[in-house]
Tab-separated table of C-alpha atoms in Angstrom:
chain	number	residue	atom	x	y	z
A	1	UNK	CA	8.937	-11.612	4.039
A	2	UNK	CA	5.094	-11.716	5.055
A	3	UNK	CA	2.907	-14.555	5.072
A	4	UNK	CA	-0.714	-15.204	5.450
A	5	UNK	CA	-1.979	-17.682	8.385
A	6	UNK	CA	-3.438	-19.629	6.080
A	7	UNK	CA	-4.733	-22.526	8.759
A	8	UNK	CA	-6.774	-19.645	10.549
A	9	UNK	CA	-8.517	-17.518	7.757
A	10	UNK	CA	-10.698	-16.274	10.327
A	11	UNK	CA	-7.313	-14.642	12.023
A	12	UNK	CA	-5.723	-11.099	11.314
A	13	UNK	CA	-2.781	-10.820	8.957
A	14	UNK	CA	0.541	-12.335	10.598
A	15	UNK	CA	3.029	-9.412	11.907
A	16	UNK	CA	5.644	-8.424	9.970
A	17	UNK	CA	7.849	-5.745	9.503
A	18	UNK	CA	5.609	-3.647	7.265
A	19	UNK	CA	2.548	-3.898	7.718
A	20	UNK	CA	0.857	-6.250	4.615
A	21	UNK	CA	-1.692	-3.478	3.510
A	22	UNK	CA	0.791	-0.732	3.663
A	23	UNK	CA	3.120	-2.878	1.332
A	24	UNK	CA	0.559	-3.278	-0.628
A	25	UNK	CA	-0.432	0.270	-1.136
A	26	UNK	CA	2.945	1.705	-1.002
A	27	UNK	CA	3.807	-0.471	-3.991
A	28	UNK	CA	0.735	0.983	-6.047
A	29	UNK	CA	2.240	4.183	-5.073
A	30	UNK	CA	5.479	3.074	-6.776
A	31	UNK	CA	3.586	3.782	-9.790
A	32	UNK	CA	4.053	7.063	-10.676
A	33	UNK	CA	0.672	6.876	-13.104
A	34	UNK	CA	-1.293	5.648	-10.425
A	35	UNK	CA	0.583	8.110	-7.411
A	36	UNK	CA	-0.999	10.961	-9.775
A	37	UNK	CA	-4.539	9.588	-10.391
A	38	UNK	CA	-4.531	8.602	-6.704
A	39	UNK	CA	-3.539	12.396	-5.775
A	40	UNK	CA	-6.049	13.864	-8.484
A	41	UNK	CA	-8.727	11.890	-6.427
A	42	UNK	CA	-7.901	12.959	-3.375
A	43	UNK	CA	-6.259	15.862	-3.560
A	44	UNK	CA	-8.943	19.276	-2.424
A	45	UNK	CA	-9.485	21.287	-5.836
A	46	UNK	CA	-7.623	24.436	-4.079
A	47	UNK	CA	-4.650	22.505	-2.985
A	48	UNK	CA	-4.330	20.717	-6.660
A	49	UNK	CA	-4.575	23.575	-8.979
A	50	UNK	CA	-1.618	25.105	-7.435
A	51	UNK	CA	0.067	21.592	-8.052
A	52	UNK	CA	1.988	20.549	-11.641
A	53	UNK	CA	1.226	16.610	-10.718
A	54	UNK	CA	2.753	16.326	-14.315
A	55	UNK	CA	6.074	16.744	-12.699
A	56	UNK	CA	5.450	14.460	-9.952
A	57	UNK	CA	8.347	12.370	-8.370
A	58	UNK	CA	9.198	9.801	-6.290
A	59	UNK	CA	11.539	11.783	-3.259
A	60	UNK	CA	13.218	7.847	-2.378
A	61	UNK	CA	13.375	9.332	0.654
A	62	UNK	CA	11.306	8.573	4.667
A	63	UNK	CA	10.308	10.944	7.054
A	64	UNK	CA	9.131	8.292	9.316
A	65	UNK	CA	11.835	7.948	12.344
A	66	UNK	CA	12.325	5.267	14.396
A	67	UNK	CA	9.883	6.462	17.332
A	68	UNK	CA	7.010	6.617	14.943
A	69	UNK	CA	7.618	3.385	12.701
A	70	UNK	CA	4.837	1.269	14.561
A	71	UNK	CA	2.822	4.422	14.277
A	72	UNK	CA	3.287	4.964	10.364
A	73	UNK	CA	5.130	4.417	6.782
A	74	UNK	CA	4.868	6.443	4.485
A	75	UNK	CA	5.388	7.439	0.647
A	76	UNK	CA	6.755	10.530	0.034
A	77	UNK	CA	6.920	12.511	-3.482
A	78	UNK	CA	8.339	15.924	-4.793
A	79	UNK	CA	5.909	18.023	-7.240
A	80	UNK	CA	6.424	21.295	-8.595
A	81	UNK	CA	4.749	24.058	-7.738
A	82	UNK	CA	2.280	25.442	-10.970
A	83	UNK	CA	3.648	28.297	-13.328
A	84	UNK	CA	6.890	28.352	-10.848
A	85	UNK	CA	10.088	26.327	-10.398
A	86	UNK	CA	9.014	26.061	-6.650
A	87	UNK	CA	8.505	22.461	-5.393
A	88	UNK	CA	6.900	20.545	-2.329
A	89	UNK	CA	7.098	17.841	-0.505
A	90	UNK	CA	3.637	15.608	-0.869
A	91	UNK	CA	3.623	12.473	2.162
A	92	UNK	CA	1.100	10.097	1.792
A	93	UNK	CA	0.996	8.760	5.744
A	94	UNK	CA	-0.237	5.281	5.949
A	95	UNK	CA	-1.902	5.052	10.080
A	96	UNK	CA	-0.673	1.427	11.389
A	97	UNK	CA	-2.730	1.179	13.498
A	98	UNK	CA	-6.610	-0.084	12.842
A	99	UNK	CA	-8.585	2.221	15.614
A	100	UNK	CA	-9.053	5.808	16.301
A	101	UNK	CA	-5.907	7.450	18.580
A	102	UNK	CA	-7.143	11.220	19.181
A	103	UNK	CA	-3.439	12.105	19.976
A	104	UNK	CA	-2.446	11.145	16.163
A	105	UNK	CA	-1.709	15.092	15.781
A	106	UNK	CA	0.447	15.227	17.897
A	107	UNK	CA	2.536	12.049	16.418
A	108	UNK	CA	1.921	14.135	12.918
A	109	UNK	CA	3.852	17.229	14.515
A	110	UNK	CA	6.768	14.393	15.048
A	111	UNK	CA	6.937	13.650	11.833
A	112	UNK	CA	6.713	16.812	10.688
A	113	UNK	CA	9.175	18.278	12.647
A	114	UNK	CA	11.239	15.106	11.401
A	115	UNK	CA	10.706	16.103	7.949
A	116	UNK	CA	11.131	19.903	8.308
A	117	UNK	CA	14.825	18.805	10.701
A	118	UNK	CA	16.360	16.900	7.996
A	119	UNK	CA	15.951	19.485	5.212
A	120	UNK	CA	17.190	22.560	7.704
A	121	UNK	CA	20.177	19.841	8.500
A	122	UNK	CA	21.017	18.382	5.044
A	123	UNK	CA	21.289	22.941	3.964
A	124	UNK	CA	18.242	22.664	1.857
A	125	UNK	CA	16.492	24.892	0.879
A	126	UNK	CA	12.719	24.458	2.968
A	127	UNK	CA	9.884	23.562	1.297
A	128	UNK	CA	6.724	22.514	2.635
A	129	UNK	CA	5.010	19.627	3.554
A	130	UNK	CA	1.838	18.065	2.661
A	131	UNK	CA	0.981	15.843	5.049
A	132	UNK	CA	-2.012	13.077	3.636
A	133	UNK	CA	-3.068	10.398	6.592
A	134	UNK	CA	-4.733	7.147	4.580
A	135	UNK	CA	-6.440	5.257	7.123
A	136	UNK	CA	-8.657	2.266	6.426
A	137	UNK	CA	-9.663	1.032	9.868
A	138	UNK	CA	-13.394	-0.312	10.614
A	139	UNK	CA	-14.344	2.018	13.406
A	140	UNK	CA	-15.168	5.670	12.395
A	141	UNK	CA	-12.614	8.309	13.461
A	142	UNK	CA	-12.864	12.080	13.495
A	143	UNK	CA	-9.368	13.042	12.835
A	144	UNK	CA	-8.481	16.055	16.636
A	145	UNK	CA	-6.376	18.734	15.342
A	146	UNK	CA	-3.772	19.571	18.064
A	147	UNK	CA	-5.831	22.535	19.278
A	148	UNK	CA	-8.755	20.278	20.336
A	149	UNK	CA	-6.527	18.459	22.780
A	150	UNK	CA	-6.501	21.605	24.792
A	151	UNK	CA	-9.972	22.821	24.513
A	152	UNK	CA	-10.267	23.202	28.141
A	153	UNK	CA	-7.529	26.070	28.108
A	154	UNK	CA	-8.877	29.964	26.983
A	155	UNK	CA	-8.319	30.471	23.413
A	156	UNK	CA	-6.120	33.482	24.081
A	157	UNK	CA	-3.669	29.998	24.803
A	158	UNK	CA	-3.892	28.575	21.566
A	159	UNK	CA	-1.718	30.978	19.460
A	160	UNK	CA	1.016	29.170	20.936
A	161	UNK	CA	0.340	25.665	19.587
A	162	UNK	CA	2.197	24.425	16.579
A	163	UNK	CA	-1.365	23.724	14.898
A	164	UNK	CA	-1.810	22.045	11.536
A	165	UNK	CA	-4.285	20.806	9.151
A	166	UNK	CA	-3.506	17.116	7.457
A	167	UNK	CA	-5.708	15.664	4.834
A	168	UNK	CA	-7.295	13.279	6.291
A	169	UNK	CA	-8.829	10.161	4.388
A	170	UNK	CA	-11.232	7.759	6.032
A	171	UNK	CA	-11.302	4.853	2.855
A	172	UNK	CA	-13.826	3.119	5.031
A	173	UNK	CA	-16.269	5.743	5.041
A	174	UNK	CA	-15.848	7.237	1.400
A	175	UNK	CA	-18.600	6.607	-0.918
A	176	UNK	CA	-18.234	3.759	-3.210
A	177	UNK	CA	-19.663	5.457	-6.344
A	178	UNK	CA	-16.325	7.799	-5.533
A	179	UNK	CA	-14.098	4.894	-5.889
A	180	UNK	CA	-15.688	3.277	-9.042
A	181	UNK	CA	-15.653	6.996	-10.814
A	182	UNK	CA	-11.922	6.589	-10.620
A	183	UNK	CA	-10.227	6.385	-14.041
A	184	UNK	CA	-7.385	4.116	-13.082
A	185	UNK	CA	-9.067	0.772	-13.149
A	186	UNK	CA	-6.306	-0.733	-10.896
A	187	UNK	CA	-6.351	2.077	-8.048
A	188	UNK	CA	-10.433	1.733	-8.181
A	189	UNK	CA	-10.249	-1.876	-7.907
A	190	UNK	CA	-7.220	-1.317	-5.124
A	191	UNK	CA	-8.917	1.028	-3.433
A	192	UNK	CA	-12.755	-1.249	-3.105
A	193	UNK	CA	-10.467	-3.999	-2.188
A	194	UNK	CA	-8.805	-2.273	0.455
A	195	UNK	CA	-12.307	-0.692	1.642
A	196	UNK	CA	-13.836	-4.753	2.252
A	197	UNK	CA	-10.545	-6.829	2.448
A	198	UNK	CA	-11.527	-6.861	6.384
A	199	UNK	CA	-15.704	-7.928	5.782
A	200	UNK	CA	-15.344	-11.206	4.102
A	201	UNK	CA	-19.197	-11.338	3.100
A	202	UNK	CA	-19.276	-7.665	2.519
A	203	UNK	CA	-16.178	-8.490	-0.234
A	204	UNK	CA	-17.675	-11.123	-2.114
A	205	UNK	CA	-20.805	-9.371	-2.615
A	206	UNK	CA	-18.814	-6.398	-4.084
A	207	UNK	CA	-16.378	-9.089	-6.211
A	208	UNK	CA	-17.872	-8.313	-9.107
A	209	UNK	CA	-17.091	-4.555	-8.763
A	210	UNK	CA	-13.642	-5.599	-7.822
A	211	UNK	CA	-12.159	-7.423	-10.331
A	212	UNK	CA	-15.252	-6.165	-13.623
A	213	UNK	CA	-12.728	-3.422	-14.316
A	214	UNK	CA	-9.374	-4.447	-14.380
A	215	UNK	CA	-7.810	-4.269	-17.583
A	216	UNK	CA	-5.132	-7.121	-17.991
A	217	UNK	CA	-3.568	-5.114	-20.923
A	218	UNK	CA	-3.158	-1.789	-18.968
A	219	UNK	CA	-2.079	-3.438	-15.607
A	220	UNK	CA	0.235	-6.211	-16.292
A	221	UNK	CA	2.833	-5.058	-13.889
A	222	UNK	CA	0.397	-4.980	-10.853
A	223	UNK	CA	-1.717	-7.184	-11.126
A	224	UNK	CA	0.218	-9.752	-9.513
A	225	UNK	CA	0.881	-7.884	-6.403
A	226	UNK	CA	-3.113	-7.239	-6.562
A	227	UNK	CA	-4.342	-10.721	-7.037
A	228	UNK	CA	-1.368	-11.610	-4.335
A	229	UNK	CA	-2.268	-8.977	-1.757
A	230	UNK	CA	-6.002	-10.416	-2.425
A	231	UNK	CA	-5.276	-14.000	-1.484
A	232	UNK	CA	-3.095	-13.315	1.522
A	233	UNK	CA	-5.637	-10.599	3.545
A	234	UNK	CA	-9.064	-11.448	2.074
A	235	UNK	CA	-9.944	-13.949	5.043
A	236	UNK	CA	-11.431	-15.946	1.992
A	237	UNK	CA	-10.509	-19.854	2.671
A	238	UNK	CA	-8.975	-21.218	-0.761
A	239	UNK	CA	-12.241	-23.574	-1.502
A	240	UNK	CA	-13.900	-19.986	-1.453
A	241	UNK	CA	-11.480	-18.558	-3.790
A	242	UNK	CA	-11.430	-21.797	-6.367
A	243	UNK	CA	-14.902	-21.306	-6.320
A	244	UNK	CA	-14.538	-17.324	-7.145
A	245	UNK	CA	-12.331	-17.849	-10.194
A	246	UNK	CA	-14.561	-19.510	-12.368
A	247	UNK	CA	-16.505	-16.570	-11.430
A	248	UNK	CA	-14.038	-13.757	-12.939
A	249	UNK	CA	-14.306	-12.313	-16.186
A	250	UNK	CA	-12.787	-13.956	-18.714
A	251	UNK	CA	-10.015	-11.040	-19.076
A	252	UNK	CA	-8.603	-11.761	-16.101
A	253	UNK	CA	-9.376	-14.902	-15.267
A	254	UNK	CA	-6.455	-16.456	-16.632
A	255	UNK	CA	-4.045	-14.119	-15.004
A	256	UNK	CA	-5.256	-14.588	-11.856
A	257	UNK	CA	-5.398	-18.402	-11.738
A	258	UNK	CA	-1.785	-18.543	-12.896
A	259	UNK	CA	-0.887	-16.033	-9.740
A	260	UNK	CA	-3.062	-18.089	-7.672
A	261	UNK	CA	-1.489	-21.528	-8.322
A	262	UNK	CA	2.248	-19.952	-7.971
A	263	UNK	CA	1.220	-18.874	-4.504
A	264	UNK	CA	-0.072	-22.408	-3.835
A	265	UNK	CA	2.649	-24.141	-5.311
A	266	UNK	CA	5.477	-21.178	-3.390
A	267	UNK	CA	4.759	-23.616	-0.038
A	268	UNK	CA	3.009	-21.592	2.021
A	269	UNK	CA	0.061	-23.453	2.694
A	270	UNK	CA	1.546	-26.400	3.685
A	271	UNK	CA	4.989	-24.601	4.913
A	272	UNK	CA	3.120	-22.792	7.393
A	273	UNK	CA	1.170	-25.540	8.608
A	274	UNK	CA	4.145	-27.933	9.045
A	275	UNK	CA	6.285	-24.959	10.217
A	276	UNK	CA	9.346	-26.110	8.281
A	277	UNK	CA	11.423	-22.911	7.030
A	278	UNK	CA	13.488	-24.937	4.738
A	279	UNK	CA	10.419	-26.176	2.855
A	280	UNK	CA	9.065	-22.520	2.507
A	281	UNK	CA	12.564	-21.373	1.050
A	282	UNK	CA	12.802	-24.251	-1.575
A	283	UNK	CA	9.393	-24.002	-2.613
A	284	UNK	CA	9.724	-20.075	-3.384
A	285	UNK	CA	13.163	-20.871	-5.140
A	286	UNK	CA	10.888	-22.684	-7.044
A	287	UNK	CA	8.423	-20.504	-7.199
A	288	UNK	CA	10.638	-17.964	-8.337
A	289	UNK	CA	12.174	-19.531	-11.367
A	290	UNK	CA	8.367	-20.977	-12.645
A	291	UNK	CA	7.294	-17.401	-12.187
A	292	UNK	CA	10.232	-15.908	-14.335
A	293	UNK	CA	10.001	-19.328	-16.739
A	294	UNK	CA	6.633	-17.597	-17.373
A	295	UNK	CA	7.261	-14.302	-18.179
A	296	UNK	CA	6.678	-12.253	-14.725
A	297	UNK	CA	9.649	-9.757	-14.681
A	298	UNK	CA	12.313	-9.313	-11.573
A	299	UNK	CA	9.981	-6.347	-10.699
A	300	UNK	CA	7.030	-8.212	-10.574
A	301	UNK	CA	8.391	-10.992	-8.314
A	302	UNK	CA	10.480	-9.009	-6.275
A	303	UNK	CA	7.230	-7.176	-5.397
A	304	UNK	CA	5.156	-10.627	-4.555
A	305	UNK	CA	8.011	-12.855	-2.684
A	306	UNK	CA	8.764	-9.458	-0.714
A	307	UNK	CA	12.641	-10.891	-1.194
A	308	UNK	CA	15.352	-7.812	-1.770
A	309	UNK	CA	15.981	-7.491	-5.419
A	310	UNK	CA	19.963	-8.746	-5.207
A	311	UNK	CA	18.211	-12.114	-3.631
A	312	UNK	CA	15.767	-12.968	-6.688
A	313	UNK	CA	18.148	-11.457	-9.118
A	314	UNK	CA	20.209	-14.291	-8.254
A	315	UNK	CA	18.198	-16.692	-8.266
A	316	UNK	CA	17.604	-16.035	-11.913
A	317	UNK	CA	21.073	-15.357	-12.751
A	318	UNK	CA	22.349	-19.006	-11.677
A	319	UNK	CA	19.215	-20.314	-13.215
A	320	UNK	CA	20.378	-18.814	-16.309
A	321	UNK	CA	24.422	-19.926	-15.977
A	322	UNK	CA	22.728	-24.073	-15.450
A	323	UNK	CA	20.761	-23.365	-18.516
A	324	UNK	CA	23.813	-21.896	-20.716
A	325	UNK	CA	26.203	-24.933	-18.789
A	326	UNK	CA	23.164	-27.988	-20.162
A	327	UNK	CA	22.852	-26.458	-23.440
């Protein structure tokens, strides 16, 4: 479970196992709709044409090994090949860390090699890999292939390096006008939100842009991870945020303020600030069962406590044998 130092909003995100913005992007990834809009963006026009992203599918599977887990996570899908019952492997890499590191190629060959090891182990048959690195830190990095590391060697040397070419997306730099053309309103309002989470100011002049497009209909399961992942890394302090709801279109407006007062009343705020554990589990007991008394589904709060399925699942279920027991 992650939680947001909420008495220092001028602080970075607490630590936690994964990091908070690659939770929050790998679970818009879980969505296959968006995983295919998001690849259709991003994706060069060569590389997608030869891809049926119709048949695109989760692979529930990690290349990431235990060396490189403070390096990256990742998402990994399967796609077939088009006009052929070929497939590939498409990894979306999400870089931990927030600066430039010139050797990243060479931790890409590690995974890689990782990815390429378990299929020749496991009797598959190979297919390739497409390796995407998502990075969304503030300085700007020009992504070394390996070759460059050894540019000091004649280039009669560099037939023997295992080189390779990863996509490489720097969110930070990418043109806003890019990210608003997107068709998915969710992964264009993800994706801005993602781009200024770190620039306080910066975000709530581009608020508007954020939230204008977000279709409550079209995103219901979502949007509570959204408006969650917004509160908890924004940097915004909460009179800033009370203040920003009456702001919010009226579509959403609702949605979000009933997300917004869960989170308060899940005892973080004053959980943290008191440091008692016991308060913070009661109060997102609670929070759990006024959350599912509303309608969110075991999806949805699964994906904003950050509890394992089996916990929240029982929650509900002994909620449910009280209820049958008073009536």
């Amino acid at each position: 479970r992650h939680t947001r130092c909420l008495s220092d909003w001028s602080a970075d995100v607490c630590s936690s196992d994964l990091n908070v913005h690659d939770k929050f992007f790998k679970a818009l990834l879980s969505d296959r709709q968006i995983a295919i809009d998001w690849l259709r963006t991003f994706l060069p026009v060569e590389v997608a044409t030869h891809l049926d992203l119709n048949t695109l599918t989760s692979a529930s599977t990690s290349f990431v090994s235990q060396e490189l887990q403070e390096t990256f996570a990742d998402a990994v899908f399967k796609c077939r090949l088009s006009e052929t019952s070929k497939e590939t492997y498409v990894s979306v890499l999400l870089e931990h860390k927030s600066y430039p590191d010139k050797f990243t190629a060479i931790q890409l060959l590690l995974y890689l090699a990782q990815a390429y090891a378990e299929q020749w182990k496991s009797r598959q048959h190979l297919e390739p890999v497409i390796p995407i690195l998502f990075y969304q830190g503030k300085q700007k990095w020009e992504y070394l292939p390996l070759s460059a590391l050894f540019s000091d060697f004649p280039e009669a040397f560099l037939v023997f390096l295992p080189d390779f070419s990863p996509l490489f997306i720097d969110l930070l730099r990418l043109d806003d006008d890019l990210l608003k053309s997107i068709r998915n309103s969710l992964l264009s309002s993800a994706l801005l939100l993602q781009k200024y989470v770190r620039t306080p100011k910066v975000l709530l002049q581009k608020i508007h842009d954020i939230f204008s497009t977000l279709d409550p209909a079209g995103d219901r399961n979502l949007l509570p991870v959204f408006f969650v992942y917004f509160v908890e890394v924004s940097q915004i302090p909460p009179e800033k945020i009370e203040q920003l709801l009456a702001q919010l279109p009226t579509t959403i407006k609702s949605d979000f303020m009933n997300t917004y007062q869960l989170i308060i009343e899940k005892g973080i705020e004053k959980g943290i600030e008191k440091g008692i554990e016991e308060g913070i589990e009661k109060g997102e007991v609670n929070f759990v069962l006024k959350g599912y008394k509303n309608g969110l589904t075991l999806e949805q709060l699964v994906q904003i406590t950050g509890w394992p399925e089996e916990k929240v699942a029982d929650i509900i279920r002994k909620f449910q044998e009280n209820a049958r027991k008073e009536s």
